[in-house]
Short mmCIF file of C-alpha atoms in Angstrom, two decimals:
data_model
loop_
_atom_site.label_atom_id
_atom_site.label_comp_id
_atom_site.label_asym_id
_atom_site.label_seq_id
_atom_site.Cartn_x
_atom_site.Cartn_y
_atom_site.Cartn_z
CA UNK A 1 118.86 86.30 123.41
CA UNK A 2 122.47 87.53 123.71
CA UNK A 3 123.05 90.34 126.21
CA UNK A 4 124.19 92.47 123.31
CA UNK A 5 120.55 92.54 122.06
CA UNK A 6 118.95 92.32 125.78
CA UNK A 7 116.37 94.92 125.86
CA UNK A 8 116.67 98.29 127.57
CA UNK A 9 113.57 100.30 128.65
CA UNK A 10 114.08 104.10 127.45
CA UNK A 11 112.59 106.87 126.20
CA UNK A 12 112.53 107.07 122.86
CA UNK A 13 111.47 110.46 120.54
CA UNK A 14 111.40 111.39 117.05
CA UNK A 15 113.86 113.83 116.03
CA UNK A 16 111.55 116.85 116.57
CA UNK A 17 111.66 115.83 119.99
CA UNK A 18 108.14 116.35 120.87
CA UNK A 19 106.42 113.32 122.02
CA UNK A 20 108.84 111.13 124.15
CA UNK A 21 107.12 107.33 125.07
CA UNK A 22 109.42 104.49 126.95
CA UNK A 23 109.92 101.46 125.27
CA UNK A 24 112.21 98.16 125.29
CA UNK A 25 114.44 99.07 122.53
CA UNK A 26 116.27 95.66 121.31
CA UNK A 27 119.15 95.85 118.91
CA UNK A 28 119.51 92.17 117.16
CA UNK A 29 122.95 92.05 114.80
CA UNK A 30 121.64 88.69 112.77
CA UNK A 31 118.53 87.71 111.38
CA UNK A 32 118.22 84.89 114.14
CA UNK A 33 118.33 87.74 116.80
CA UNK A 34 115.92 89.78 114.17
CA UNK A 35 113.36 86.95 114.20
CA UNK A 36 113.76 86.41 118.03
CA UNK A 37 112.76 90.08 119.05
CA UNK A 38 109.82 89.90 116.85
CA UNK A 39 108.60 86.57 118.45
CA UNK A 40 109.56 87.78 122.00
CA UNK A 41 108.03 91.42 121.81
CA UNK A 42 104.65 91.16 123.64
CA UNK A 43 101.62 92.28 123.82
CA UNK A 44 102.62 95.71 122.88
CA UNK A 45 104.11 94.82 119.10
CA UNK A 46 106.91 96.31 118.19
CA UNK A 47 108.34 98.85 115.49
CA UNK A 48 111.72 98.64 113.64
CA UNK A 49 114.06 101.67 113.76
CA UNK A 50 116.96 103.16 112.10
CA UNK A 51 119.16 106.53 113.14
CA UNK A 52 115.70 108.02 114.46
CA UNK A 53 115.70 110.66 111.94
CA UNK A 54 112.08 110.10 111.47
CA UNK A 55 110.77 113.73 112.76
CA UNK A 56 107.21 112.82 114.31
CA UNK A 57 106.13 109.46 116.29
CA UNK A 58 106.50 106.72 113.44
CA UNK A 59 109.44 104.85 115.27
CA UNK A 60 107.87 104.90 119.02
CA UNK A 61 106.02 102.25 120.62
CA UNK A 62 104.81 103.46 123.95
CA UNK A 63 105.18 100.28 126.26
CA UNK A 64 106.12 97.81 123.61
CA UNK A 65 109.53 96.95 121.72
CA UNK A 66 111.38 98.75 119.21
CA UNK A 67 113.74 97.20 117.28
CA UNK A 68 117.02 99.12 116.65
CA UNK A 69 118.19 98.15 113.27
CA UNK A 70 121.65 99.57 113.04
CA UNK A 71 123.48 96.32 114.21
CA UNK A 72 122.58 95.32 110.42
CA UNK A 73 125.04 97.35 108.84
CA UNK A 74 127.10 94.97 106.87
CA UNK A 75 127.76 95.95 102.88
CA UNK A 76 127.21 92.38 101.63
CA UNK A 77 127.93 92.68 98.01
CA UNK A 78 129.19 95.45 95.05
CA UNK A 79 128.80 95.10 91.34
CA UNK A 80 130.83 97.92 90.50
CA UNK A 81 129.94 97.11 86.71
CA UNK A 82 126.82 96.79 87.22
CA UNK A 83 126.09 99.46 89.41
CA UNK A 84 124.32 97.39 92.57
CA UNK A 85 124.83 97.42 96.10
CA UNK A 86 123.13 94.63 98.15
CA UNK A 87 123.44 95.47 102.02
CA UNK A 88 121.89 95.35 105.20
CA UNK A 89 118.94 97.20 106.35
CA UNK A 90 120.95 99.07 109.39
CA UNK A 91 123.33 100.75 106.55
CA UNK A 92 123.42 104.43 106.41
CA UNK A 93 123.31 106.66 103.50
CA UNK A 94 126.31 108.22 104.76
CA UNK A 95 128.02 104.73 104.66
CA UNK A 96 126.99 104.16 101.81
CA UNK A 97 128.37 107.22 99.74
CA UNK A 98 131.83 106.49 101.86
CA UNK A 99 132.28 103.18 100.22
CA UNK A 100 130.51 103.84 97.04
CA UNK A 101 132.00 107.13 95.98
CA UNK A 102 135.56 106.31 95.54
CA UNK A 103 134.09 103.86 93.12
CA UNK A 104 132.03 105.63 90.70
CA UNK A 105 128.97 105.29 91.82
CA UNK A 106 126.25 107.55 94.18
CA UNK A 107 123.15 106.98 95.98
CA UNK A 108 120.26 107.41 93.54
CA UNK A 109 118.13 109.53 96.02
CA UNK A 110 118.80 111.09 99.20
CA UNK A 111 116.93 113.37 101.76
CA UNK A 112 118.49 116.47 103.33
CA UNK A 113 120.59 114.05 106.24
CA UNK A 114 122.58 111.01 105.32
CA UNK A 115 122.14 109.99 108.68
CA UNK A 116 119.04 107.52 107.36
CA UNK A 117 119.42 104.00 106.98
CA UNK A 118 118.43 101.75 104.14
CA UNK A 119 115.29 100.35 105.80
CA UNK A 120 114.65 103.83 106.99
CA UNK A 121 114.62 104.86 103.47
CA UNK A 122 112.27 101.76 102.16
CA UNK A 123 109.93 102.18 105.07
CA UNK A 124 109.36 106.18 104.65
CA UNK A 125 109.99 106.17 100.60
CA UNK A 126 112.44 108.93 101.24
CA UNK A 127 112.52 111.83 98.80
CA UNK A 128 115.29 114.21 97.65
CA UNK A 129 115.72 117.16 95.66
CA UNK A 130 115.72 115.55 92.38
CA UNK A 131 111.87 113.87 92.74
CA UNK A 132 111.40 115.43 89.67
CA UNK A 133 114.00 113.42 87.72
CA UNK A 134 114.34 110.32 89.39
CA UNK A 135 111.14 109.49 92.31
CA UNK A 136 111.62 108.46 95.17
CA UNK A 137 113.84 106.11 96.89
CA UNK A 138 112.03 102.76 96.30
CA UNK A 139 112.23 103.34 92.94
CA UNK A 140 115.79 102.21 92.74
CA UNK A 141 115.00 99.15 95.25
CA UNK A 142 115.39 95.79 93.44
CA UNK A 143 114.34 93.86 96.27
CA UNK A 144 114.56 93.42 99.86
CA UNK A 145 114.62 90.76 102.31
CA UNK A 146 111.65 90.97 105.01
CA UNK A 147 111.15 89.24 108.08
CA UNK A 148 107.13 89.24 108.95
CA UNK A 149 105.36 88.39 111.61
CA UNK A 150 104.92 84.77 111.18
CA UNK A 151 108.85 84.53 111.42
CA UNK A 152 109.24 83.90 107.73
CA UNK A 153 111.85 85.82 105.78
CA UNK A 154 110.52 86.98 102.40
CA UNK A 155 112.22 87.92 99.45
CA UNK A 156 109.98 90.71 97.44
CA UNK A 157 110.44 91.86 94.24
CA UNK A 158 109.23 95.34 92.90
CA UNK A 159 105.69 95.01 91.47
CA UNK A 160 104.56 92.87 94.18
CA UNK A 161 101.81 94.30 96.24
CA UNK A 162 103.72 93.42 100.00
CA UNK A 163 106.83 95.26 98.03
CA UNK A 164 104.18 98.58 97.42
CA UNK A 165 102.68 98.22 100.89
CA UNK A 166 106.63 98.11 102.61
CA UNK A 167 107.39 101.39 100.31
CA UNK A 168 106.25 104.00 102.14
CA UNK A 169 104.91 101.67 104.94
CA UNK A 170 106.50 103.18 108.02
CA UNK A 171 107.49 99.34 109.56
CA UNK A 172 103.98 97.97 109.40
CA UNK A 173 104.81 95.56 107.21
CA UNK A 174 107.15 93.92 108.48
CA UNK A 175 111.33 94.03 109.55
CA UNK A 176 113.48 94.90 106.38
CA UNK A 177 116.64 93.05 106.59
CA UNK A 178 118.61 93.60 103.48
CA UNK A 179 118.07 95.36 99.95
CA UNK A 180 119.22 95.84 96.65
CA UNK A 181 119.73 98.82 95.12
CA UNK A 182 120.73 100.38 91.93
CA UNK A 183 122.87 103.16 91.72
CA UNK A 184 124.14 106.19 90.19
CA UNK A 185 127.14 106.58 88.29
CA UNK A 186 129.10 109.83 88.81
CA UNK A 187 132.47 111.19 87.52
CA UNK A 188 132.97 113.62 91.04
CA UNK A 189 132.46 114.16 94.41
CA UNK A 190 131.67 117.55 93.18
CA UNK A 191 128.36 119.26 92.99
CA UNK A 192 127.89 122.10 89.67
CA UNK A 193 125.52 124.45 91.25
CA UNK A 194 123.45 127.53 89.88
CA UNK A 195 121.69 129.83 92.42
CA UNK A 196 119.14 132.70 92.03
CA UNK A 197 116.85 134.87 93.44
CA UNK A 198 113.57 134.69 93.29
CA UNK A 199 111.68 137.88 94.56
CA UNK A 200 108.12 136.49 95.43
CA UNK A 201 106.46 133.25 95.17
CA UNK A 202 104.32 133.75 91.93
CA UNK A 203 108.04 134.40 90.40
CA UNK A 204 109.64 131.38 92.53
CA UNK A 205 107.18 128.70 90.74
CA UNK A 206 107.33 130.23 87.16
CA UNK A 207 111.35 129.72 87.83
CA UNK A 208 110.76 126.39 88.70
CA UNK A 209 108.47 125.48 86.60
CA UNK A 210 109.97 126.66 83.50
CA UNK A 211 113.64 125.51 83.91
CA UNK A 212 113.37 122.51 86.46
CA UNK A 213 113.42 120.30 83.63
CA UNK A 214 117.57 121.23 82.67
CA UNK A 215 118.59 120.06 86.27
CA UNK A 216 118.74 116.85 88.11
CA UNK A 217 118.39 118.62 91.52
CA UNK A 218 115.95 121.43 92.73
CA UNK A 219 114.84 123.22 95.96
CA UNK A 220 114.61 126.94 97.20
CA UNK A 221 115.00 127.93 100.23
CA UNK A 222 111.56 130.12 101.29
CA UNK A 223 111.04 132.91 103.59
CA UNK A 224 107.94 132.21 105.00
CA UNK A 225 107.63 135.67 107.64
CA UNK A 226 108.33 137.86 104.01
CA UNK A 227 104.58 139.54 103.59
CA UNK A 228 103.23 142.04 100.88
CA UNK A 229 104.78 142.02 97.64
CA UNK A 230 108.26 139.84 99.07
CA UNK A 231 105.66 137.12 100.28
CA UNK A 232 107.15 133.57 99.48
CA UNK A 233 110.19 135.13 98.40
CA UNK A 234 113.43 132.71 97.95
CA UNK A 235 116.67 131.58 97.05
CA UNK A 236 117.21 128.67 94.52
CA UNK A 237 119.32 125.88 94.41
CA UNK A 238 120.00 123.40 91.35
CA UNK A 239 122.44 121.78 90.41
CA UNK A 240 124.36 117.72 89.03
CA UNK A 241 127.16 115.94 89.38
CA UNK A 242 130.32 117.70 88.21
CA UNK A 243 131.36 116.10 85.33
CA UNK A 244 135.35 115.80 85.14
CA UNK A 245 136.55 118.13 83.11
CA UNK A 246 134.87 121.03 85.38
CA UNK A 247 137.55 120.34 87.76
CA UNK A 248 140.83 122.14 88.04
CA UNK A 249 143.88 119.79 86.69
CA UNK A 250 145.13 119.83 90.37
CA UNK A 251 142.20 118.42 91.68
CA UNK A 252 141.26 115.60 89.24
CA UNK A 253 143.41 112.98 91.00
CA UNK A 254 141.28 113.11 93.98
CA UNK A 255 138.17 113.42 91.74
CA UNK A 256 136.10 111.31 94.28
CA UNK A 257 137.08 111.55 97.50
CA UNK A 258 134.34 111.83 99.49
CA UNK A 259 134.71 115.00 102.70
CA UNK A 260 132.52 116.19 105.42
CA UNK A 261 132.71 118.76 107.15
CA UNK A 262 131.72 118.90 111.21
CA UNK A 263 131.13 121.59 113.52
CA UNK A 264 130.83 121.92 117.15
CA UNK A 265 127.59 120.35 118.25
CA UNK A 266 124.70 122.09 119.27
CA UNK A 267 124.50 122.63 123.27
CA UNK A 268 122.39 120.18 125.14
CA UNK A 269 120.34 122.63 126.32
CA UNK A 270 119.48 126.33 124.77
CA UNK A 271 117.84 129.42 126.12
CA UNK A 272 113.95 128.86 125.29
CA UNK A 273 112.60 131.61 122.94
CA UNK A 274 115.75 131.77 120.93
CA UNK A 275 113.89 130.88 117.93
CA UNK A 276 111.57 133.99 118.37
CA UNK A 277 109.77 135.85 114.74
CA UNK A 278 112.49 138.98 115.47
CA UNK A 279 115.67 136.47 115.53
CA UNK A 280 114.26 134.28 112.28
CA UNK A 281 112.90 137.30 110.37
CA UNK A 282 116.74 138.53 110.92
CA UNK A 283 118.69 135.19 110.07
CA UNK A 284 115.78 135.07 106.66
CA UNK A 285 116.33 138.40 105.75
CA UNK A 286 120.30 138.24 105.97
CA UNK A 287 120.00 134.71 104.45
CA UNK A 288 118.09 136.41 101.54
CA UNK A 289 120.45 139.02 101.39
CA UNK A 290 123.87 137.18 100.85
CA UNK A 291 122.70 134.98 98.38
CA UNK A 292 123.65 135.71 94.34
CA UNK A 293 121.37 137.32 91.96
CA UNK A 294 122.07 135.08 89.57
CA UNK A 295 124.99 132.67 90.09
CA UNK A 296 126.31 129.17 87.96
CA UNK A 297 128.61 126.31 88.16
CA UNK A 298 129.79 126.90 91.12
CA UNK A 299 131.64 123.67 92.62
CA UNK A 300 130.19 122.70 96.09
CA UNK A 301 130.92 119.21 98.38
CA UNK A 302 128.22 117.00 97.83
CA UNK A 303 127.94 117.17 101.70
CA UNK A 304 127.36 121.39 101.43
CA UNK A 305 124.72 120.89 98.53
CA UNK A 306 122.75 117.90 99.90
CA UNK A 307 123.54 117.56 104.10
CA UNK A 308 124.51 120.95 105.64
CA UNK A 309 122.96 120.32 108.90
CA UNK A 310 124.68 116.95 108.92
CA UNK A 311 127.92 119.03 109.71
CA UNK A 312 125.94 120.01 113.27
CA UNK A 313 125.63 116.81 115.32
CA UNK A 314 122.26 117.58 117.14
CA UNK A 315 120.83 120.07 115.35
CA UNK A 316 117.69 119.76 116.58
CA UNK A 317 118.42 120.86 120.12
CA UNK A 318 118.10 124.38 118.52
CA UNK A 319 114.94 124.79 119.57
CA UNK A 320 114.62 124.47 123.12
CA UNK A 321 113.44 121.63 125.31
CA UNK A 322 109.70 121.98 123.44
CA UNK A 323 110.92 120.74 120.54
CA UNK A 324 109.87 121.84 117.13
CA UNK A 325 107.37 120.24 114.17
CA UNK A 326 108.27 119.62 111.01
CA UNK A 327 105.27 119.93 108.59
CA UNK A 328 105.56 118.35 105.06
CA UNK A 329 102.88 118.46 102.32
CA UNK A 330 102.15 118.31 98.81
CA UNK A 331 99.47 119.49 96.49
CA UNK A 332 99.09 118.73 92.84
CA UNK A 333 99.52 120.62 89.79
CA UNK A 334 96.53 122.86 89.11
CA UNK A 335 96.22 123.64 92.40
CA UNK A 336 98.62 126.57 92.96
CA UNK A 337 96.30 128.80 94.55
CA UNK A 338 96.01 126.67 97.41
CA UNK A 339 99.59 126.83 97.97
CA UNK A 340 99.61 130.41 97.79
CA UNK A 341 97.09 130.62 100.69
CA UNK A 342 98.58 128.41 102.60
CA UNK A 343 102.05 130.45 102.45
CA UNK A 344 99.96 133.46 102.77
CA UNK A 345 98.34 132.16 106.08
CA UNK A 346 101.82 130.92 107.54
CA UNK A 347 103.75 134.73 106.53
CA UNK A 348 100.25 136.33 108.42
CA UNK A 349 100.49 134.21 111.13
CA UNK A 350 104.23 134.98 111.69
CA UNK A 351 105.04 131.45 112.44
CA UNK A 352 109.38 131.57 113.04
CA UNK A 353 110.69 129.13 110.73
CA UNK A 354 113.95 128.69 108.72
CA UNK A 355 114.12 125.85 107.35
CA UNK A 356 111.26 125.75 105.02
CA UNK A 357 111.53 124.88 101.48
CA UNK A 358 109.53 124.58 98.32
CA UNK A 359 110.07 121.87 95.67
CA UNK A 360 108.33 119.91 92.98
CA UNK A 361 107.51 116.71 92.56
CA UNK A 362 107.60 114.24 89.25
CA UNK A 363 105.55 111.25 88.52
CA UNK A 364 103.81 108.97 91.89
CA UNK A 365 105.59 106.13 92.85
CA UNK A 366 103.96 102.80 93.51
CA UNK A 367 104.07 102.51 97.14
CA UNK A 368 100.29 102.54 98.62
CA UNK A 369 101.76 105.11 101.34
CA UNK A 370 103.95 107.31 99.73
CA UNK A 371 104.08 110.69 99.94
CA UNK A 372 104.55 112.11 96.66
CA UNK A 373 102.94 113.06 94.12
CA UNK A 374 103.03 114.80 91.15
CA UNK A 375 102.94 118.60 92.44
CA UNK A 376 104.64 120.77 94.87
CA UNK A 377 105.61 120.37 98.47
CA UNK A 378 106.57 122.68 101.01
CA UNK A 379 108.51 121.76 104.24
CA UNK A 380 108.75 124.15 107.35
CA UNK A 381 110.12 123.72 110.99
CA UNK A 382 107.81 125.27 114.04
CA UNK A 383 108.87 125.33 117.29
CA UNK A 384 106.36 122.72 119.19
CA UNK A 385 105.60 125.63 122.12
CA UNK A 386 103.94 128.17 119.20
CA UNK A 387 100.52 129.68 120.94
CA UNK A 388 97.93 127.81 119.21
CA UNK A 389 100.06 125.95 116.80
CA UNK A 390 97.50 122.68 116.61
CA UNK A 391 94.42 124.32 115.53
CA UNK A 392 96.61 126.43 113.26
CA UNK A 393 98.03 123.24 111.41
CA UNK A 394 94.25 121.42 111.64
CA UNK A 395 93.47 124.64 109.78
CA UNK A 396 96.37 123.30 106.96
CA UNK A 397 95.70 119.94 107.36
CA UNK A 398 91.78 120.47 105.79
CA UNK A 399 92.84 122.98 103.12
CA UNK A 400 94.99 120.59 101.87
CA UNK A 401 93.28 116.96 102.33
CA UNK A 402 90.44 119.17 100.19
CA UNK A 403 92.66 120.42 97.36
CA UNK A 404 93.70 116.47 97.02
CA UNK A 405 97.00 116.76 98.63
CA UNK A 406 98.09 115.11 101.45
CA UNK A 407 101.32 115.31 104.68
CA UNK A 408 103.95 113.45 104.90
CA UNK A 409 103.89 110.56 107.52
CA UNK A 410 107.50 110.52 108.23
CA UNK A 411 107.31 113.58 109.68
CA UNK A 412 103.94 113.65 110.93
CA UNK A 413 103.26 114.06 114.97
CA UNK A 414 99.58 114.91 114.80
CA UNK A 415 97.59 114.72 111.82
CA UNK A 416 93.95 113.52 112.63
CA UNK A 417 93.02 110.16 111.43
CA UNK A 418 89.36 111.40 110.03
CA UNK A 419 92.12 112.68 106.83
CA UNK A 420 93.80 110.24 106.31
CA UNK A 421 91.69 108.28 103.76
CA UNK A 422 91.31 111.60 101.36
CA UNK A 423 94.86 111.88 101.89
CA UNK A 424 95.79 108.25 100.62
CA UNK A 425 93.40 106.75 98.53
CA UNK A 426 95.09 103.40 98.74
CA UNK A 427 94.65 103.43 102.82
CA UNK A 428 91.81 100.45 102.44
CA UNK A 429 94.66 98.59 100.07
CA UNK A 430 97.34 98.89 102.79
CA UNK A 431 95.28 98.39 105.71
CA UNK A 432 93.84 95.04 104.00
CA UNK A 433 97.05 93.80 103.14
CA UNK A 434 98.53 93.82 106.59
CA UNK A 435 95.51 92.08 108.14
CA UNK A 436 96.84 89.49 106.13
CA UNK A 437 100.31 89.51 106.63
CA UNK A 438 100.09 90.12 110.26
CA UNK A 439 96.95 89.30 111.84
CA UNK A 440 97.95 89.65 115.61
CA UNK A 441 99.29 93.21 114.74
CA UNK A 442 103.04 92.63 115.95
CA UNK A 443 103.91 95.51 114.19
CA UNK A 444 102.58 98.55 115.84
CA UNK A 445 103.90 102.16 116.85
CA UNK A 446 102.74 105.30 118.18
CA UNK A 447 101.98 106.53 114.37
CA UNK A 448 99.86 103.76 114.04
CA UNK A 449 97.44 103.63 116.83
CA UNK A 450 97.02 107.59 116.34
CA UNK A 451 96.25 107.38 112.67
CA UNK A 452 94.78 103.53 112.32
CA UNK A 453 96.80 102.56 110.40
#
C-alpha cells in the first residue's frame, strides 16, 4: 500500500454532524489500491465514501475502514454525439457539469448540492427536483464497474438484480469504480423559472398537482411553524433549461458557461440556540414575504436554481456543535391526509426549521432500496439538541411506515429497524442478495448494523 493511501484513524460524521465514530479512512487512486483496502480492511468491514454529503450515519464505520473514493476522479471518456460520459466513481456532480456544460450536455438528475460524487449518487439513488419527469439518478446509469468482496471487478448492466441491489444500496454491495451515464442535452447554462405563492398546503398540492406536469423541475419551499389557516403555506419553484432564444443577443455567445457563485464560509463555531422558533419563524415569514405572487421566466444560474447552499462552504455548521437532522419521507398518492397531519403535528410542535420542502414524486425506480416512490415527500432540517426530538420523529416514523410510505436512508440517523421491512418491501430481496455476494460481510457501516441491513 502506497503512503498516499496509508490509512489514517479519524473521526468521521455525516453531514448533519450528529453521530461522530473513528475509523481508518483509506483513500486508494487505482483499482489495485481499491481492491487492496478491501482485502486489508479487517475485522471491522469497511464502507466506501464520497464528499460525505450523506446527512445521517450511512458512510461511518465505527472501528473499521472507510474507503474515501475521491482519488477516482478521472473523466475517462465523452461521446459528445451520443450524449455519454463514462468516469470514475470519485467524480463530482459539480465536475461533471464543469466539463459537460460547455458542451451541450447536463447531468440528468441532481440533488440540492453538487458536491456528490458519482458512486455517491448510485449508492443513495439520488433524487432531484424533476423525479416527476425523469426518476431518479440510476435511471440514467448504463452500467458501472464494481469491485466486491471476493476481489473481482464486475461489470453490471441495468436490469440485473446486483445492478438493483447497488441502486439505492448505500455501499453494501460492493465498491463502485466507474459508470456510465447518459445525459441531458441543453441549449444554456440558464434556468427559465416561474414562482408563486401558495397560501396553505391544501392550495400548495392542488398547484402542484394540477400543473407539475408543464415543468421539468418542481419544489416549494414550506413553512412548517405557519399554523391556522397559513399552515403548510409556501413558495414554488419550477422551472427548464433556457432554451436559446430566451437569452439577450449579448449574452448568447457565452450561452454555456457554467458560474458559481461563493460566499464567505460559515464560522467554525456559532452561538448555540441561534436556530431558535423566534429567529426561523422570522427568516420564514420574511422568506414568505419577498417572494412574487405570481412570477415567470425569469433567468436564474443553474447554480441559484439547483445548489444555493453550495455557494456557503460549510453550511452545516449553522446549527451549533449539536448538529441538526435531516428527515426525508414519502407517502403515496391517496394518502394526502397523512401528510397533512404530519405537517400539522410538526407547525404544533414548533419544531425551527428552514429548509423544508415539499415535492412529488413520478414512477418507482428499480433499485430494491430506493427511496421513491410514486407520491409526495417532504424534507425538513431539526436541530439535533430539540427537547424530545426522538420520540417526536418515532411518532413520524409509525404514521408513515403505516400509510405505506417510507424515510429516506441517505439521510437517516435513527430510524428503528422493527420499520424497516414495511418501509421496503424488497428488504428480504436485498438482504439475500448480499449474503451471496459477500458472505463475510466486508461491507459494513454504522447504517447497517443499526438497521440490519
Amino acid at each position: 500500500m502506497s503512503a498516499s493511501t496509508a490509512p489514517v484513524t479519524t473521526t468521521v460524521t455525516g453531514w448533519g454532524r450528529t453521530a461522530p465514530t473513528a475509523a481508518r479512512l483509506i483513500r486508494p487512486r487505482t483499482y489495485e489500491e481499491a481492491a487492496a483496502a478491501v482485502r486489508e480492511c479487517g475485522a471491522r468491514g469497511g464502507i466506501p465514501r464520497g464528499l460525505g454529503r450523506a446527512y445521517g450515519d450511512a458512510a461511518q464505520n465505527a472501528g473499521g475502514a472507510v474507503f474515501d473514493m475521491t482519488g477516482l476522479d478521472r473523466i475517462h471518456a465523452i461521446d459528445a454525439d451520443d450524449g455519454t460520459v463514462l468516469c470514475g466513481a470519485g467524480v463530482s456532480l459539480h465536475r461533471l457539469m464543469q466539463v459537460l456544460l460547455p458542451l451541450g450536455w447536463f447531468v440528468p438528475v441532481t440533488p440540492g448540492t453538487r458536491q456528490v460524487t458519482v458512486g455517491g449518487a448510485i449508492g443513495a439513488d439520488i433524487h432531484g427536483k424533476n423525479h416527476h419527469v425523469s426518476g431518479s439518478f440510476s435511471r440514467h446509469v448504463l452500467s458501472f464497474e464494481l469491485l466486491t468482496a471476493d476481489g473481482e471487478i464486475r461489470t453490471v448492466g441495468r436490469g440485473t438484480p446486483l445492478f438493483d441491489a447497488t441502486a439505492g444500496g448505500m455501499g453494501l454491495t460492493g465498491v463502485i469504480l466507474t459508470a456510465t451515464l447518459r445525459l441531458l442535452p441543453v441549449e444554456t447554462s440558464l434556468m427559465s423559472v416561474d414562482t408563486e405563492r401558495a397560501s396553505d398546503l391544501d392550495d400548495l398540492m392542488a398547484r402542484l398537482a394540477g400543473t407539475d406536469h408543464h415543468y421539468r423541475y418542481s419544489v416549494a419551499w414550506i413553512d412548517l411553524l405557519a399554523r391556522g389557516a397559513a399552515t403548510g403555506r409556501a413558495v414554488l419553484t419550477r422551472g427548464d433549461h433556457a432554451p436559446l432564444d430566451a437569452l439577450p443577443a449579448r449574452a448568447r455567445a457565452r450561452a454555456l458557461e457554467f458560474r458559481t457563485p461563493r460566499f464567505p464560509a460559515a464560522p467554525a463555531f456559532l452561538p448555540e440556540g441561534l436556530l431558535s422558533r423566534t429567529t426561523v419563524g422570522l427568516f420564514n415569514e420574511l422568506w414568505y414575504r419577498k417572494a412574487p405572487r405570481a412570477r415567470t421566466g425569469e433567468l436564474q444560474r443553474i447554480s441559484s436554481f439547483f445548489h444555493p447552499l453550495d455557494g456557503v462552504p460549510h453550511w452545516n455548521r449553522v446549527y451549533g456543535r449539536g448538529g441538526f437532522v435531516q428527515y426525508q419521507f414519502v407517502v403515496g398518492h391517496g394518502r394526502e391526509d397523512t401528510l397533512r397531519r404530519i405537517v400539522r403535528r410538526i407547525a404544533d410542535r414548533r419544531c425551527p426549521s428552514f429548509l423544508a420542502v415539499l415535492k412529488r414524486f413520478g414512477e418507482a425506480d428499480p433499485g430494491w432500496l430506493s427511496f421513491p416512490l410514486p407520491g409526495w415527500t417532504l424534507a425538513l432540517d431539526i436541530p439535533a439538541g430539540l427537547p424530545g426530538l426522538g420520540a417526536f420523529l418515532d411518532g413520524l416514523d409509525e404514521e408513515v411506515a403505516a400509510a405505506g410510505g417510507r424515510v429516506y436512508l441517505a439521510k437517516d440517523s435513527r430510524l428503528r429497524p422493527e420499520l424497516l421491512a414495511a418501509m421496503y418491501p424488497r428488504l428480504d430481496d436485498f438482504r439475500a442478495l448480499r449474503a451471496r455476494v459477500d458472505p463475510r460481510g466486508v461491507f459494513v457501516s454504522d447504517l447497517s448494523r443499526r438497521l440490519a441491513l
